Short mmCIF file of C-alpha atoms in Angstrom, two decimals:
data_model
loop_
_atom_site.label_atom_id
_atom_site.label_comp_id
_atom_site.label_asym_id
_atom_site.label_seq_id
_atom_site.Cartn_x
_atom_site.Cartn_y
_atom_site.Cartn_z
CA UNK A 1 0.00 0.00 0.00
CA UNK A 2 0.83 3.50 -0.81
CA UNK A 3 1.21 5.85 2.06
CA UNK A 4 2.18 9.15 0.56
CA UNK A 5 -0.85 11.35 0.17
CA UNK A 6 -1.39 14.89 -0.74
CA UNK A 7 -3.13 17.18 1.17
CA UNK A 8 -6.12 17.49 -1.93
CA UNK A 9 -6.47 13.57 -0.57
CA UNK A 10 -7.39 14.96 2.92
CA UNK A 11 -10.19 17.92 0.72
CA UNK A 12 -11.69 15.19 -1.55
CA UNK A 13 -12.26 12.34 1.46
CA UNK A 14 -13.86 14.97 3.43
CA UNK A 15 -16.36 15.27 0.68
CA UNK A 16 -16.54 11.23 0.79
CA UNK A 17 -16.76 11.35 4.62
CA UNK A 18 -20.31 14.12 4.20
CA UNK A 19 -21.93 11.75 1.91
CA UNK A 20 -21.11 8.92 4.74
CA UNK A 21 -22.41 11.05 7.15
CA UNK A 22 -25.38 11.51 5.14
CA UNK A 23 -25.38 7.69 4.28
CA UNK A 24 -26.32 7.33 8.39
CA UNK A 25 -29.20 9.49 8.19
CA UNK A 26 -30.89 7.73 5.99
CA UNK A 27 -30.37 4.20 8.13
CA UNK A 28 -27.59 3.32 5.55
CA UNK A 29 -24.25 2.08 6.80
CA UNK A 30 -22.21 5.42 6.56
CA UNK A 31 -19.60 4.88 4.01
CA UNK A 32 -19.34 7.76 1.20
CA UNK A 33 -17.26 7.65 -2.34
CA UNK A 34 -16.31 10.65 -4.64
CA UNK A 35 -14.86 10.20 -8.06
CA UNK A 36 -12.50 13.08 -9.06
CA UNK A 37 -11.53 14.18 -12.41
CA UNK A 38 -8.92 16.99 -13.11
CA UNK A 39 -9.61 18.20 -9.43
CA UNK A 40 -13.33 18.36 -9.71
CA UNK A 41 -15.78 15.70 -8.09
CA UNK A 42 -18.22 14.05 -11.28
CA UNK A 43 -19.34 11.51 -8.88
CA UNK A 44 -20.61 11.00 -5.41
CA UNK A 45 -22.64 9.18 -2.93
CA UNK A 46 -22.93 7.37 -0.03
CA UNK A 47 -24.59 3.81 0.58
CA UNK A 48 -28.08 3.86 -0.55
CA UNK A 49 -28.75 -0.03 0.19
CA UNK A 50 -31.39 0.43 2.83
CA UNK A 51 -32.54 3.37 0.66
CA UNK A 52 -33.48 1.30 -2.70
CA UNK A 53 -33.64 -2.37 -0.92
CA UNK A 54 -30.36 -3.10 -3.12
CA UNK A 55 -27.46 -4.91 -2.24
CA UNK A 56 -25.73 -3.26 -5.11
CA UNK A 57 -26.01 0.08 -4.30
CA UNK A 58 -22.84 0.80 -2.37
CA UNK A 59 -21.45 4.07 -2.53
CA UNK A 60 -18.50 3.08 -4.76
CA UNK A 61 -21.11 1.41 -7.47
CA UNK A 62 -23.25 4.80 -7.17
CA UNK A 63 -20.28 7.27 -7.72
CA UNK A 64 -18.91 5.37 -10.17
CA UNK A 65 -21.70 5.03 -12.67
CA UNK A 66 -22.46 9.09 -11.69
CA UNK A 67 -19.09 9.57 -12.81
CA UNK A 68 -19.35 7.38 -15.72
CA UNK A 69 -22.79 9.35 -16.38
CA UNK A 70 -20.76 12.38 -16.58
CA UNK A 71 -18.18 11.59 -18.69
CA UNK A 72 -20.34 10.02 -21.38
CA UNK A 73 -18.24 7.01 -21.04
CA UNK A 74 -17.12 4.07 -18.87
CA UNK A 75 -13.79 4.46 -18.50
CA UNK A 76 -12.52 6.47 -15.83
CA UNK A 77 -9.36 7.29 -17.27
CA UNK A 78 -7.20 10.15 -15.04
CA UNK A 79 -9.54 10.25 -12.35
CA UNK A 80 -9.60 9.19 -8.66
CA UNK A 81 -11.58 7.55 -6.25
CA UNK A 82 -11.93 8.47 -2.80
CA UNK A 83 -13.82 6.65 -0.47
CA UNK A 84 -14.20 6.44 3.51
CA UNK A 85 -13.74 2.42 3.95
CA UNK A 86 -11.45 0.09 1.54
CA UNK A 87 -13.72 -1.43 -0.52
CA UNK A 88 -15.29 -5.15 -0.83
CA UNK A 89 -15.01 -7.62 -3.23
CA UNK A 90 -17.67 -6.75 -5.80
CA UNK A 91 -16.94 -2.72 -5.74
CA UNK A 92 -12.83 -3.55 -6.05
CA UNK A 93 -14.18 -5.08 -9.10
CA UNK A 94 -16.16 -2.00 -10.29
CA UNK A 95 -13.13 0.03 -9.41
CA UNK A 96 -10.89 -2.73 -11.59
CA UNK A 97 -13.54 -2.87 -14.49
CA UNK A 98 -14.09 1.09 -14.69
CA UNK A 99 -10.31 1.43 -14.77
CA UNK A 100 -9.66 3.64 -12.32
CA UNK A 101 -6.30 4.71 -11.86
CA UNK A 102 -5.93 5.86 -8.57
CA UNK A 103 -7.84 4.52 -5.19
CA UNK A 104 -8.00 6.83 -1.98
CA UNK A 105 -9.31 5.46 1.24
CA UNK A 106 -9.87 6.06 4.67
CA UNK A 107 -10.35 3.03 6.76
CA UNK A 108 -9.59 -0.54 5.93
CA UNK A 109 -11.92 -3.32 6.26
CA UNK A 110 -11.30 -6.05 7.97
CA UNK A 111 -13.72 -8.06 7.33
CA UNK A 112 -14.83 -7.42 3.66
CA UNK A 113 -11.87 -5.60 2.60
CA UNK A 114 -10.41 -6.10 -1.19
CA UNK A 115 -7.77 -3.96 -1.47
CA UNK A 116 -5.59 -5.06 0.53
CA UNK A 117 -6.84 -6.58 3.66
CA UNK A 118 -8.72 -10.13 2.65
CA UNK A 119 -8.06 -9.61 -1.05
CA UNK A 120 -5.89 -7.10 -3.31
CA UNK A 121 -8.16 -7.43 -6.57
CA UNK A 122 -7.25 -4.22 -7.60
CA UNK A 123 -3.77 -5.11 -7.55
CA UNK A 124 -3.86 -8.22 -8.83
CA UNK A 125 -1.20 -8.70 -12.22
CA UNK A 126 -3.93 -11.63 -13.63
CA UNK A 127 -6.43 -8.75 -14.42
CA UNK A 128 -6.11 -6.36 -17.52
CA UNK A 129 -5.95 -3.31 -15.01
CA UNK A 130 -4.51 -2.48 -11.45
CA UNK A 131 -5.12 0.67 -9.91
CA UNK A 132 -2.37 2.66 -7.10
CA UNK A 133 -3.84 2.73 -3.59
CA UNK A 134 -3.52 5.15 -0.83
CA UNK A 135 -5.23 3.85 2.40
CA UNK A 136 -5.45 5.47 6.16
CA UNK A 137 -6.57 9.09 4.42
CA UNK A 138 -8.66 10.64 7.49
CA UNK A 139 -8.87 7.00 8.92
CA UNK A 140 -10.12 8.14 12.21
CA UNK A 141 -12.96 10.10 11.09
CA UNK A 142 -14.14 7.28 8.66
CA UNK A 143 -13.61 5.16 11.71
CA UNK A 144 -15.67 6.77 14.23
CA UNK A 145 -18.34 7.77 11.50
CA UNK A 146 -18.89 3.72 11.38
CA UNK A 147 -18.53 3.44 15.70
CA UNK A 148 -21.26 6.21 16.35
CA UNK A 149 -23.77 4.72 13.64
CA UNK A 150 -23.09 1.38 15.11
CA UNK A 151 -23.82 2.63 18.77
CA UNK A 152 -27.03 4.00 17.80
CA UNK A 153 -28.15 0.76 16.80
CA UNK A 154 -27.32 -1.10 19.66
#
């Protein structure tokens, strides 16, 4: 894992971390995404599976076809993903298949994460794309986002 960051890492995943925060309001697990491109945001959200009763919509999969959307094209060439937790299996995928360069995140997973943690699929030389990854990019805040919703609950 990479762990030089710039501070526009830190701006961007506090963008990610308000659509997390937002994410909790709605009764959805609090973990937000922004997709970057040429220092703007084209993409964000933040879990939405309580919201539309999918187990699809993750915040990764919703900023990522919003970027997509955006561009007029799936590829994400030259653009970046930020996002408050590493990302599971099926969004390292999306984040493999869309061809994102460049992966930002806050927290790791350890029980579902996939890039790094369990799995490194976005890393992985068999696929036809691997993407650099930053991790631990306002980890605490992403952290204790996930602690206070979890508290609430209990």
């Amino acid at each position: 894992m990479s762990e030089h960051h710039f501070p526009r890492d830190e701006y961007f995943m506090r963008f990610a971390l308000r659509e997390a925060a937002h994410a909790a309001t709605q009764g959805d697990v609090p973990v937000g995404a922004v997709v970057t491109f040429q220092g703007e945001i084209i993409g964000s959200a933040g879990n939405e599976r309580e919201l539309r009763q999918s187990p699809t919509a993750h915040a990764e999969i919703l900023a990522i076809e919003q970027a997509a959307r955006h561009i007029g094209h799936w590829r994400l060439l030259d653009t970046v993903l930020y996002v408050t937790i590493e990302p599971c299996p099926m969004c390292a995928g999306a984040i493999v298949l869309a061809r994102i360069p460049r992966l930002v995140y806050g927290a790791p997973d350890e029980k579902a994460g996939a890039t790094g943690t369990l799995f490194d699929i976005v890393r992985d030389p068999r696929l036809n794309h691997t993407v650099e990854v930053t991790g631990g990019v306002l980890e605490e805040e992403s952290i204790e986002l996930l602690h206070e919703f979890f508290r609430q609950r209990r």
